[in-house]
mmCIF file of C-alpha atoms in Angstrom:
data_model
loop_
_atom_site.group_PDB
_atom_site.id
_atom_site.type_symbol
_atom_site.label_atom_id
_atom_site.label_comp_id
_atom_site.label_asym_id
_atom_site.label_seq_id
_atom_site.Cartn_x
_atom_site.Cartn_y
_atom_site.Cartn_z
ATOM 1 C CA MET A 527 -10.358 -25.204 9.198
ATOM 2 C CA ALA A 528 -6.843 -25.994 7.968
ATOM 3 C CA ASP A 529 -3.652 -24.669 9.727
ATOM 4 C CA SER A 530 -3.487 -20.919 9.622
ATOM 5 C CA ASP A 531 -1.869 -18.684 12.243
ATOM 6 C CA ILE A 532 -2.849 -15.356 10.762
ATOM 7 C CA LYS A 533 -3.670 -12.850 13.356
ATOM 8 C CA PRO A 534 -7.042 -11.129 13.233
ATOM 9 C CA ARG A 535 -7.269 -7.695 11.646
ATOM 10 C CA ALA A 536 -3.845 -8.154 9.899
ATOM 11 C CA LEU A 537 -3.546 -5.682 7.090
ATOM 12 C CA LEU A 538 -2.081 -7.169 3.927
ATOM 13 C CA LYS A 539 -1.890 -3.825 2.065
ATOM 14 C CA ARG A 540 -4.019 -0.788 1.275
ATOM 15 C CA ALA A 541 -3.902 1.316 -1.877
ATOM 16 C CA ALA A 542 -2.624 4.792 -1.104
ATOM 17 C CA ARG A 543 -5.146 7.605 -1.543
ATOM 18 C CA LEU A 544 -2.474 9.440 -3.572
ATOM 19 C CA PRO A 545 0.156 7.995 -6.016
ATOM 20 C CA VAL A 546 3.542 7.661 -4.215
ATOM 21 C CA LEU A 547 5.219 10.272 -6.502
ATOM 22 C CA ALA A 548 2.270 12.631 -6.035
ATOM 23 C CA ASP A 549 2.458 12.338 -2.166
ATOM 24 C CA VAL A 550 6.081 12.966 -2.225
ATOM 25 C CA ALA A 551 5.746 15.969 -4.533
ATOM 26 C CA LEU A 552 2.949 17.447 -2.316
ATOM 27 C CA ARG A 553 5.122 17.070 0.872
ATOM 28 C CA LEU A 554 8.203 18.602 -0.697
ATOM 29 C CA GLY A 555 6.213 21.264 -2.394
ATOM 30 C CA PHE A 556 4.818 22.390 0.928
ATOM 31 C CA ALA A 557 8.349 22.466 2.470
ATOM 32 C CA PHE A 558 9.774 24.449 -0.366
ATOM 33 C CA PHE A 559 6.817 26.788 -0.143
ATOM 34 C CA LEU A 560 7.630 27.482 3.474
ATOM 35 C CA ILE A 561 11.280 27.996 2.587
ATOM 36 C CA GLY A 562 10.374 30.385 -0.091
ATOM 37 C CA LEU A 563 8.060 32.309 2.243
ATOM 38 C CA VAL A 564 11.063 32.730 4.658
ATOM 39 C CA ILE A 565 13.323 33.781 1.761
ATOM 40 C CA LEU A 566 10.751 36.532 0.915
ATOM 41 C CA ILE A 567 10.563 37.707 4.506
ATOM 42 C CA HIS A 568 14.284 37.897 4.834
ATOM 43 C CA TRP A 569 14.654 39.790 1.558
ATOM 44 C CA LEU A 570 12.099 42.370 2.728
ATOM 45 C CA ASP A 571 13.970 42.737 5.979
ATOM 46 C CA ARG A 572 17.372 42.418 4.646
ATOM 47 C CA ALA A 573 18.455 45.672 6.258
ATOM 48 C CA GLY A 574 18.316 43.889 9.626
ATOM 49 C CA LEU A 575 20.852 41.392 8.506
ATOM 50 C CA LYS A 576 24.676 41.754 8.664
ATOM 51 C CA ASP A 577 27.191 39.921 6.481
ATOM 52 C CA ASN A 578 30.405 39.640 8.424
ATOM 53 C CA TYR A 579 32.338 38.966 5.249
ATOM 54 C CA ASP A 580 31.638 41.971 2.982
ATOM 55 C CA ASN A 581 28.814 43.906 4.857
ATOM 56 C CA GLU A 582 26.635 43.539 1.814
ATOM 57 C CA ILE A 583 23.445 41.543 1.659
ATOM 58 C CA SER A 584 22.580 40.242 -1.781
ATOM 59 C CA PHE A 585 19.695 38.009 -2.951
ATOM 60 C CA LEU A 586 22.186 35.068 -2.907
ATOM 61 C CA ASP A 587 23.183 35.951 0.646
ATOM 62 C CA VAL A 588 19.401 35.934 1.599
ATOM 63 C CA VAL A 589 18.806 32.456 0.014
ATOM 64 C CA TYR A 590 21.994 31.106 1.619
ATOM 65 C CA PHE A 591 21.117 32.552 5.086
ATOM 66 C CA THR A 592 17.508 31.180 4.862
ATOM 67 C CA MET A 593 18.630 27.689 3.890
ATOM 68 C CA ILE A 594 21.173 27.656 6.750
ATOM 69 C CA SER A 595 18.773 29.002 9.197
ATOM 70 C CA VAL A 596 15.919 26.635 8.285
ATOM 71 C CA THR A 597 18.109 23.498 8.143
ATOM 72 C CA THR A 598 20.599 24.232 10.951
ATOM 73 C CA THR A 599 21.292 26.831 13.701
ATOM 74 C CA GLY A 600 23.578 28.827 11.251
ATOM 75 C CA PHE A 601 27.299 29.444 10.874
ATOM 76 C CA GLY A 602 27.341 33.133 12.177
ATOM 77 C CA ASP A 603 28.716 34.552 8.988
ATOM 78 C CA ILE A 604 25.382 36.355 8.370
ATOM 79 C CA ALA A 605 23.323 37.315 11.552
ATOM 80 C CA PRO A 606 20.231 39.312 12.315
ATOM 81 C CA VAL A 607 21.217 42.394 14.142
ATOM 82 C CA SER A 608 18.053 44.507 14.462
ATOM 83 C CA ASP A 609 15.279 43.784 16.939
ATOM 84 C CA ARG A 610 12.802 43.157 14.164
ATOM 85 C CA SER A 611 15.007 40.637 12.450
ATOM 86 C CA ARG A 612 15.583 38.788 15.613
ATOM 87 C CA LEU A 613 11.798 38.704 16.353
ATOM 88 C CA ILE A 614 11.304 37.343 12.861
ATOM 89 C CA GLU A 615 13.831 34.556 13.505
ATOM 90 C CA SER A 616 12.149 33.662 16.775
ATOM 91 C CA VAL A 617 8.496 33.921 15.796
ATOM 92 C CA ILE A 618 8.585 32.872 12.123
ATOM 93 C CA VAL A 619 11.836 31.159 11.181
ATOM 94 C CA THR A 620 11.904 28.749 14.159
ATOM 95 C CA PRO A 621 8.439 27.367 13.634
ATOM 96 C CA VAL A 622 9.142 26.988 9.896
ATOM 97 C CA ARG A 623 12.350 25.184 10.846
ATOM 98 C CA ILE A 624 10.502 22.771 13.053
ATOM 99 C CA ALA A 625 7.815 22.164 10.325
ATOM 100 C CA VAL A 626 10.334 21.553 7.594
ATOM 101 C CA ILE A 627 12.156 19.107 9.788
ATOM 102 C CA PHE A 628 8.897 17.187 10.537
ATOM 103 C CA ILE A 629 8.055 17.129 6.851
ATOM 104 C CA PHE A 630 11.375 15.610 5.880
ATOM 105 C CA VAL A 631 11.546 13.179 8.769
ATOM 106 C CA GLY A 632 7.823 12.380 8.194
ATOM 107 C CA THR A 633 8.406 11.682 4.507
ATOM 108 C CA ALA A 634 11.474 9.592 5.217
ATOM 109 C CA TYR A 635 9.384 7.590 7.765
ATOM 110 C CA SER A 636 6.328 7.138 5.426
ATOM 111 C CA PHE A 637 8.246 6.241 2.284
ATOM 112 C CA VAL A 638 11.229 4.290 3.687
ATOM 113 C CA LEU A 639 10.740 2.987 7.160
ATOM 114 C CA LYS A 640 6.957 2.564 7.371
ATOM 115 C CA ARG A 641 6.848 1.046 3.748
ATOM 116 C CA THR A 642 9.699 -1.236 4.513
ATOM 117 C CA TRP A 643 7.994 -2.382 7.685
ATOM 118 C CA GLU A 644 4.566 -2.936 5.978
ATOM 119 C CA LYS A 645 6.208 -4.807 3.142
ATOM 120 C CA TRP A 646 8.006 -7.113 5.582
ATOM 121 C CA GLN A 647 4.831 -7.516 7.625
ATOM 122 C CA MET A 648 2.942 -8.296 4.406
ATOM 123 C CA SER A 649 5.463 -11.021 3.379
ATOM 124 C CA ARG A 650 5.119 -12.489 6.914
ATOM 125 C CA ILE A 651 1.415 -12.745 6.522
ATOM 126 C CA GLN A 652 1.657 -14.143 3.070
ATOM 127 C CA GLN A 653 3.957 -16.912 4.253
ATOM 128 C CA ARG A 654 1.419 -17.931 6.766
ATOM 129 C CA LEU A 655 -1.596 -17.889 4.344
ATOM 130 C CA THR A 656 -2.804 -21.504 4.062
ATOM 131 C CA GLY A 657 -6.164 -23.123 4.316
ATOM 132 C CA HIS A 658 -7.769 -19.662 4.291
ATOM 133 C CA ILE A 659 -10.926 -18.402 2.698
ATOM 134 C CA VAL A 660 -10.644 -15.711 -0.034
ATOM 135 C CA VAL A 661 -13.579 -13.314 -0.353
ATOM 136 C CA LEU A 662 -13.531 -11.398 -3.567
ATOM 137 C CA GLY A 663 -15.775 -8.346 -3.266
ATOM 138 C CA PHE A 664 -17.409 -7.176 -0.051
ATOM 139 C CA GLY A 665 -20.815 -5.975 -0.863
ATOM 140 C CA THR A 666 -24.060 -7.088 0.895
ATOM 141 C CA SER A 667 -23.924 -10.843 -0.132
ATOM 142 C CA ASN A 668 -20.229 -11.352 0.816
ATOM 143 C CA THR A 669 -20.636 -9.368 3.984
ATOM 144 C CA GLU A 670 -23.481 -11.698 5.036
ATOM 145 C CA ALA A 671 -21.360 -14.695 3.955
ATOM 146 C CA VAL A 672 -18.479 -13.621 6.102
ATOM 147 C CA ARG A 673 -20.686 -12.860 9.116
ATOM 148 C CA GLU A 674 -22.258 -16.345 8.695
ATOM 149 C CA LEU A 675 -18.853 -18.030 8.481
ATOM 150 C CA ILE A 676 -17.673 -16.388 11.600
ATOM 151 C CA SER A 677 -20.836 -17.327 13.385
ATOM 152 C CA ARG A 678 -20.176 -20.930 12.301
ATOM 153 C CA GLY A 679 -16.871 -20.863 13.932
ATOM 154 C CA THR A 680 -14.427 -19.814 11.293
ATOM 155 C CA GLU A 681 -11.618 -17.515 12.738
ATOM 156 C CA PRO A 682 -11.782 -14.003 11.113
ATOM 157 C CA GLY A 683 -8.025 -14.186 10.751
ATOM 158 C CA CYS A 684 -8.474 -17.131 8.309
ATOM 159 C CA ILE A 685 -10.526 -14.898 5.891
ATOM 160 C CA VAL A 686 -8.970 -12.559 3.309
ATOM 161 C CA VAL A 687 -11.236 -10.003 1.870
ATOM 162 C CA ILE A 688 -10.283 -8.325 -1.496
ATOM 163 C CA ASP A 689 -12.011 -5.132 -2.579
ATOM 164 C CA GLN A 690 -11.340 -1.621 -3.897
ATOM 165 C CA HIS A 691 -13.988 0.232 -1.817
ATOM 166 C CA GLU A 692 -12.367 1.686 1.237
ATOM 167 C CA PRO A 693 -15.482 1.745 3.391
ATOM 168 C CA SER A 694 -16.021 -2.028 2.541
ATOM 169 C CA LEU A 695 -12.527 -2.795 3.537
ATOM 170 C CA ALA A 696 -12.938 -0.895 6.898
ATOM 171 C CA ARG A 697 -16.098 -2.982 7.546
ATOM 172 C CA ALA A 698 -14.356 -6.153 6.944
ATOM 173 C CA GLU A 699 -11.282 -5.192 8.956
ATOM 174 C CA ALA A 700 -13.655 -4.236 11.784
ATOM 175 C CA MET A 701 -14.924 -7.885 11.633
ATOM 176 C CA GLY A 702 -11.385 -9.080 12.159
ATOM 177 C CA CYS A 703 -10.558 -10.085 8.560
ATOM 178 C CA ASN A 704 -7.423 -9.612 6.603
ATOM 179 C CA VAL A 705 -8.006 -7.041 3.849
ATOM 180 C CA LEU A 706 -6.411 -6.220 0.578
ATOM 181 C CA ASN A 707 -7.251 -3.143 -1.546
ATOM 182 C CA ALA A 708 -6.565 -4.280 -5.100
ATOM 183 C CA ASP A 709 -8.192 -5.423 -8.400
ATOM 184 C CA ALA A 710 -9.469 -9.022 -7.874
ATOM 185 C CA THR A 711 -9.377 -9.706 -11.561
ATOM 186 C CA ARG A 712 -5.563 -9.443 -11.785
ATOM 187 C CA ASP A 713 -3.278 -12.423 -11.397
ATOM 188 C CA GLU A 714 -0.823 -10.506 -9.195
ATOM 189 C CA THR A 715 -3.573 -9.743 -6.675
ATOM 190 C CA LEU A 716 -4.571 -13.372 -6.378
ATOM 191 C CA ARG A 717 -0.949 -14.381 -6.103
ATOM 192 C CA ASP A 718 -0.531 -12.001 -3.274
ATOM 193 C CA VAL A 719 -3.237 -13.853 -1.242
ATOM 194 C CA HIS A 720 -1.854 -17.223 -2.349
ATOM 195 C CA ILE A 721 -5.150 -18.317 -3.923
ATOM 196 C CA ASP A 722 -3.522 -21.737 -4.690
ATOM 197 C CA ARG A 723 -3.333 -22.477 -0.927
ATOM 198 C CA ALA A 724 -6.757 -21.408 -0.048
ATOM 199 C CA CYS A 725 -9.456 -23.764 1.109
ATOM 200 C CA SER A 726 -12.189 -21.926 -0.906
ATOM 201 C CA ALA A 727 -12.959 -18.731 -2.630
ATOM 202 C CA ILE A 728 -16.221 -16.728 -2.508
ATOM 203 C CA VAL A 729 -16.876 -14.313 -5.451
ATOM 204 C CA SER A 730 -19.477 -11.527 -5.497
ATOM 205 C CA ALA A 731 -18.233 -8.632 -7.396
ATOM 206 C CA GLY A 732 -21.648 -6.813 -7.966
ATOM 207 C CA ARG A 733 -21.561 -7.503 -11.694
ATOM 208 C CA ASP A 734 -21.936 -10.817 -13.339
ATOM 209 C CA ASP A 735 -19.267 -10.231 -16.029
ATOM 210 C CA THR A 736 -16.710 -9.118 -13.505
ATOM 211 C CA SER A 737 -17.553 -12.142 -11.149
ATOM 212 C CA ILE A 738 -17.117 -14.565 -13.980
ATOM 213 C CA LEU A 739 -13.839 -12.947 -14.968
ATOM 214 C CA ILE A 740 -12.663 -13.370 -11.440
ATOM 215 C CA VAL A 741 -13.705 -17.025 -11.474
ATOM 216 C CA LEU A 742 -11.658 -17.649 -14.701
ATOM 217 C CA THR A 743 -8.623 -15.953 -13.114
ATOM 218 C CA ILE A 744 -8.898 -18.060 -9.928
ATOM 219 C CA ARG A 745 -9.398 -21.297 -11.842
ATOM 220 C CA HIS A 746 -6.279 -20.507 -14.093
ATOM 221 C CA LEU A 747 -4.179 -20.000 -11.033
ATOM 222 C CA ALA A 748 -5.707 -22.560 -8.676
ATOM 223 C CA PRO A 749 -7.317 -25.467 -10.539
ATOM 224 C CA ASP A 750 -8.385 -27.324 -7.419
ATOM 225 C CA VAL A 751 -9.729 -24.516 -5.198
ATOM 226 C CA PRO A 752 -13.601 -24.685 -4.660
ATOM 227 C CA ILE A 753 -15.121 -21.553 -6.028
ATOM 228 C CA SER A 754 -18.657 -20.176 -5.017
ATOM 229 C CA VAL A 755 -19.964 -17.285 -7.121
ATOM 230 C CA VAL A 756 -22.975 -15.115 -7.041
ATOM 231 C CA VAL A 757 -24.663 -14.242 -10.318
ATOM 232 C CA ARG A 758 -27.929 -12.380 -10.770
ATOM 233 C CA ALA A 759 -28.955 -13.280 -14.225
ATOM 234 C CA ALA A 760 -30.112 -16.853 -14.931
ATOM 235 C CA ASP A 761 -28.424 -16.765 -18.407
ATOM 236 C CA ASN A 762 -25.092 -16.304 -16.676
ATOM 237 C CA GLU A 763 -25.239 -19.423 -14.359
ATOM 238 C CA LEU A 764 -24.147 -21.748 -17.079
ATOM 239 C CA LEU A 765 -21.249 -19.412 -17.967
ATOM 240 C CA ALA A 766 -20.187 -19.200 -14.349
ATOM 241 C CA ARG A 767 -20.069 -22.977 -14.178
ATOM 242 C CA GLN A 768 -18.084 -23.252 -17.507
ATOM 243 C CA ALA A 769 -15.729 -20.664 -16.080
ATOM 244 C CA GLY A 770 -14.884 -23.033 -13.252
ATOM 245 C CA ALA A 771 -17.272 -22.182 -10.430
ATOM 246 C CA ASN A 772 -18.180 -25.272 -8.266
ATOM 247 C CA THR A 773 -21.209 -23.487 -6.796
ATOM 248 C CA VAL A 774 -23.343 -20.833 -8.550
ATOM 249 C CA ILE A 775 -25.886 -18.969 -6.388
ATOM 250 C CA ASN A 776 -28.591 -16.789 -7.878
ATOM 251 C CA PRO A 777 -30.069 -14.759 -5.008
ATOM 252 C CA VAL A 778 -33.047 -13.753 -7.273
ATOM 253 C CA SER A 779 -33.937 -17.429 -7.988
ATOM 254 C CA PHE A 780 -33.445 -18.410 -4.302
ATOM 255 C CA ALA A 781 -35.776 -15.616 -3.187
ATOM 256 C CA GLY A 782 -38.233 -16.844 -5.733
ATOM 257 C CA LEU A 783 -38.058 -20.388 -4.320
ATOM 258 C CA LEU A 784 -38.802 -18.930 -0.809
ATOM 259 C CA LEU A 785 -41.737 -16.923 -2.037
ATOM 260 C CA ALA A 786 -43.155 -19.921 -3.910
ATOM 261 C CA GLY A 787 -42.626 -22.093 -0.893
ATOM 262 C CA SER A 788 -44.498 -19.677 1.373
ATOM 263 C CA CYS A 789 -47.462 -19.989 -1.047
ATOM 264 C CA GLN A 790 -47.593 -23.776 -0.583
ATOM 265 C CA GLY A 791 -47.361 -23.603 3.252
ATOM 266 C CA PRO A 792 -46.891 -20.801 5.754
ATOM 267 C CA HIS A 793 -43.776 -22.552 7.407
ATOM 268 C CA ILE A 794 -41.755 -23.726 4.391
ATOM 269 C CA SER A 795 -39.838 -20.595 3.675
ATOM 270 C CA SER A 796 -39.134 -20.014 7.393
ATOM 271 C CA TYR A 797 -37.836 -23.537 7.703
ATOM 272 C CA LEU A 798 -35.609 -23.131 4.647
ATOM 273 C CA ALA A 799 -34.126 -19.846 6.103
ATOM 274 C CA ASP A 800 -33.814 -21.527 9.460
ATOM 275 C CA LEU A 801 -32.013 -24.515 7.752
ATOM 276 C CA ALA A 802 -29.540 -22.199 6.010
ATOM 277 C CA SER A 803 -28.491 -20.160 8.955
ATOM 278 C CA SER A 804 -26.160 -21.165 11.700
ATOM 279 C CA SER A 805 -28.341 -19.324 14.188
ATOM 280 C CA GLY A 806 -31.364 -21.490 13.558
ATOM 281 C CA ARG A 807 -32.771 -24.411 15.385
ATOM 282 C CA VAL A 808 -31.621 -26.733 12.695
ATOM 283 C CA VAL A 809 -28.394 -26.557 10.651
ATOM 284 C CA LEU A 810 -27.467 -28.200 7.297
ATOM 285 C CA ILE A 811 -23.879 -29.597 7.321
ATOM 286 C CA GLU A 812 -21.674 -31.441 4.882
ATOM 287 C CA ARG A 813 -19.086 -33.821 6.063
ATOM 288 C CA MET A 814 -17.186 -37.041 5.177
ATOM 289 C CA VAL A 815 -18.415 -40.402 6.172
ATOM 290 C CA ARG A 816 -16.847 -41.546 9.396
ATOM 291 C CA PRO A 817 -15.183 -44.983 9.632
ATOM 292 C CA GLU A 818 -17.756 -46.267 12.002
ATOM 293 C CA GLU A 819 -20.532 -45.269 9.612
ATOM 294 C CA VAL A 820 -19.135 -47.350 6.626
ATOM 295 C CA GLY A 821 -21.636 -49.984 5.544
ATOM 296 C CA LEU A 822 -24.489 -48.304 7.370
ATOM 297 C CA PRO A 823 -27.591 -46.925 5.532
ATOM 298 C CA LEU A 824 -27.765 -43.180 5.466
ATOM 299 C CA LYS A 825 -30.808 -43.229 7.661
ATOM 300 C CA ASP A 826 -28.839 -44.620 10.530
ATOM 301 C CA ILE A 827 -26.281 -41.929 11.086
ATOM 302 C CA LYS A 828 -26.260 -40.684 14.711
ATOM 303 C CA ASP A 829 -25.592 -36.939 14.498
ATOM 304 C CA GLY A 830 -28.700 -35.947 12.585
ATOM 305 C CA VAL A 831 -30.909 -36.683 9.631
ATOM 306 C CA GLY A 832 -29.047 -37.728 6.596
ATOM 307 C CA VAL A 833 -30.684 -36.344 3.456
ATOM 308 C CA ARG A 834 -28.120 -36.808 0.667
ATOM 309 C CA ILE A 835 -24.754 -38.426 -0.113
ATOM 310 C CA TYR A 836 -22.213 -37.638 -2.778
ATOM 311 C CA ARG A 837 -20.269 -40.501 -4.220
ATOM 312 C CA ASP A 838 -17.718 -39.978 -7.010
ATOM 313 C CA GLY A 839 -19.107 -36.501 -7.489
ATOM 314 C CA LYS A 840 -22.756 -37.722 -8.092
ATOM 315 C CA PRO A 841 -25.707 -36.903 -5.592
ATOM 316 C CA TYR A 842 -27.959 -39.513 -4.272
ATOM 317 C CA GLY A 843 -31.013 -38.929 -2.163
ATOM 318 C CA PHE A 844 -31.934 -40.950 1.013
ATOM 319 C CA TRP A 845 -34.491 -42.941 -1.132
ATOM 320 C CA ASP A 846 -31.849 -44.046 -3.621
ATOM 321 C CA ASP A 847 -30.359 -47.592 -3.507
ATOM 322 C CA GLU A 848 -26.825 -46.119 -3.118
ATOM 323 C CA SER A 849 -27.811 -44.590 0.306
ATOM 324 C CA ALA A 850 -28.517 -47.974 1.664
ATOM 325 C CA SER A 851 -24.873 -48.542 2.347
ATOM 326 C CA LEU A 852 -22.369 -45.752 3.051
ATOM 327 C CA SER A 853 -18.797 -46.147 1.631
ATOM 328 C CA ALA A 854 -15.481 -44.587 2.703
ATOM 329 C CA GLY A 855 -15.020 -41.345 0.850
ATOM 330 C CA ASP A 856 -18.685 -40.505 0.644
ATOM 331 C CA LEU A 857 -19.781 -36.959 1.422
ATOM 332 C CA VAL A 858 -22.955 -36.787 3.465
ATOM 333 C CA VAL A 859 -25.418 -33.824 3.844
ATOM 334 C CA VAL A 860 -26.994 -33.932 7.294
ATOM 335 C CA ILE A 861 -29.706 -31.899 9.010
ATOM 336 C CA THR A 862 -28.593 -31.542 12.604
ATOM 337 C CA GLN A 863 -29.589 -29.448 15.723
ATOM 338 C CA GLY A 864 -28.549 -25.847 15.775
ATOM 339 C CA ASP A 865 -27.998 -23.559 18.793
ATOM 340 C CA GLY A 866 -31.554 -22.770 19.095
ATOM 341 C CA ARG A 867 -31.417 -18.966 18.490
ATOM 342 C CA PRO A 868 -34.066 -17.582 16.151
ATOM 343 C CA PRO A 869 -32.883 -17.217 12.610
ATOM 344 C CA VAL A 870 -32.213 -13.862 11.050
ATOM 345 C CA THR A 871 -35.019 -12.765 8.833
ATOM 346 C CA MET A 872 -34.438 -10.598 5.756
ATOM 347 C CA ALA A 873 -36.177 -7.220 5.528
ATOM 348 C CA ASN A 874 -38.838 -6.689 2.889
ATOM 349 C CA ASP A 875 -37.537 -5.140 -0.354
#
């Protein structure tokens, strides 16, 4: 993995459950409701109040006394003189005063201090985003993809998950990933996660049209980032490639391949599943040709069984003449030994 010092479980940002203005209005509305309730109580008990200026208690005096009582300890120009008024001040007004103070302080914290801190924290995380994997959509396919990446040694803090479904984000955050609640089809969202500095992008939005739109947006902003996308209709595979996807995966077609393989031999499908999983006895890896391997045939590599090379973007099998001599810059696909754990099998539909 390329350099990245993102800490696990870092939160880029989350969409608020309420719009900012609605949240402020709700808090302030509740505070003014409490103040209005105290005004009403003071007005009904105005006989227990004394105005040291003119000895008359008007409605304006009640409003003034309430605001002074709720926000401060009072100036003494209007004071409760009856036992009932003093009891009201002690039992009702004092708790309301504390509640109003907490509402205003909490609002200031949430919308000034906390948001400023989160904005600064997000900018720090964004500055460190490099060589990361961006996962767009966190349904079943991408959840399994992230789990497999982590099991293969990828640091969770090097993975950024974008989704708009809060339970999905919570699941990704619990796995240690960075999360962003936003629309993955928007340029602004992809710029927030520095898609141009990512090492790869994995797209599975649940709908083929949305996934292809995301691929188009990524390719527009990051021409060189490898993109893998999941599509479920065979007709959309070509469209996904034309949109800029490097790898197009159709889970329905792959399941069909496994089913067909199982008909030709009882162990073929289990071997393919074993080969695809990091937890199997064998693992399929892709790597660059090492300097000491240049000039050797593909069959003579030491860390496994070479099955394919990619030279100038073209694939060649181990039986092709090009595989008789490896060249610098070749990519080799190798079957190597896994960790020996039994592969995870998929439940029946």
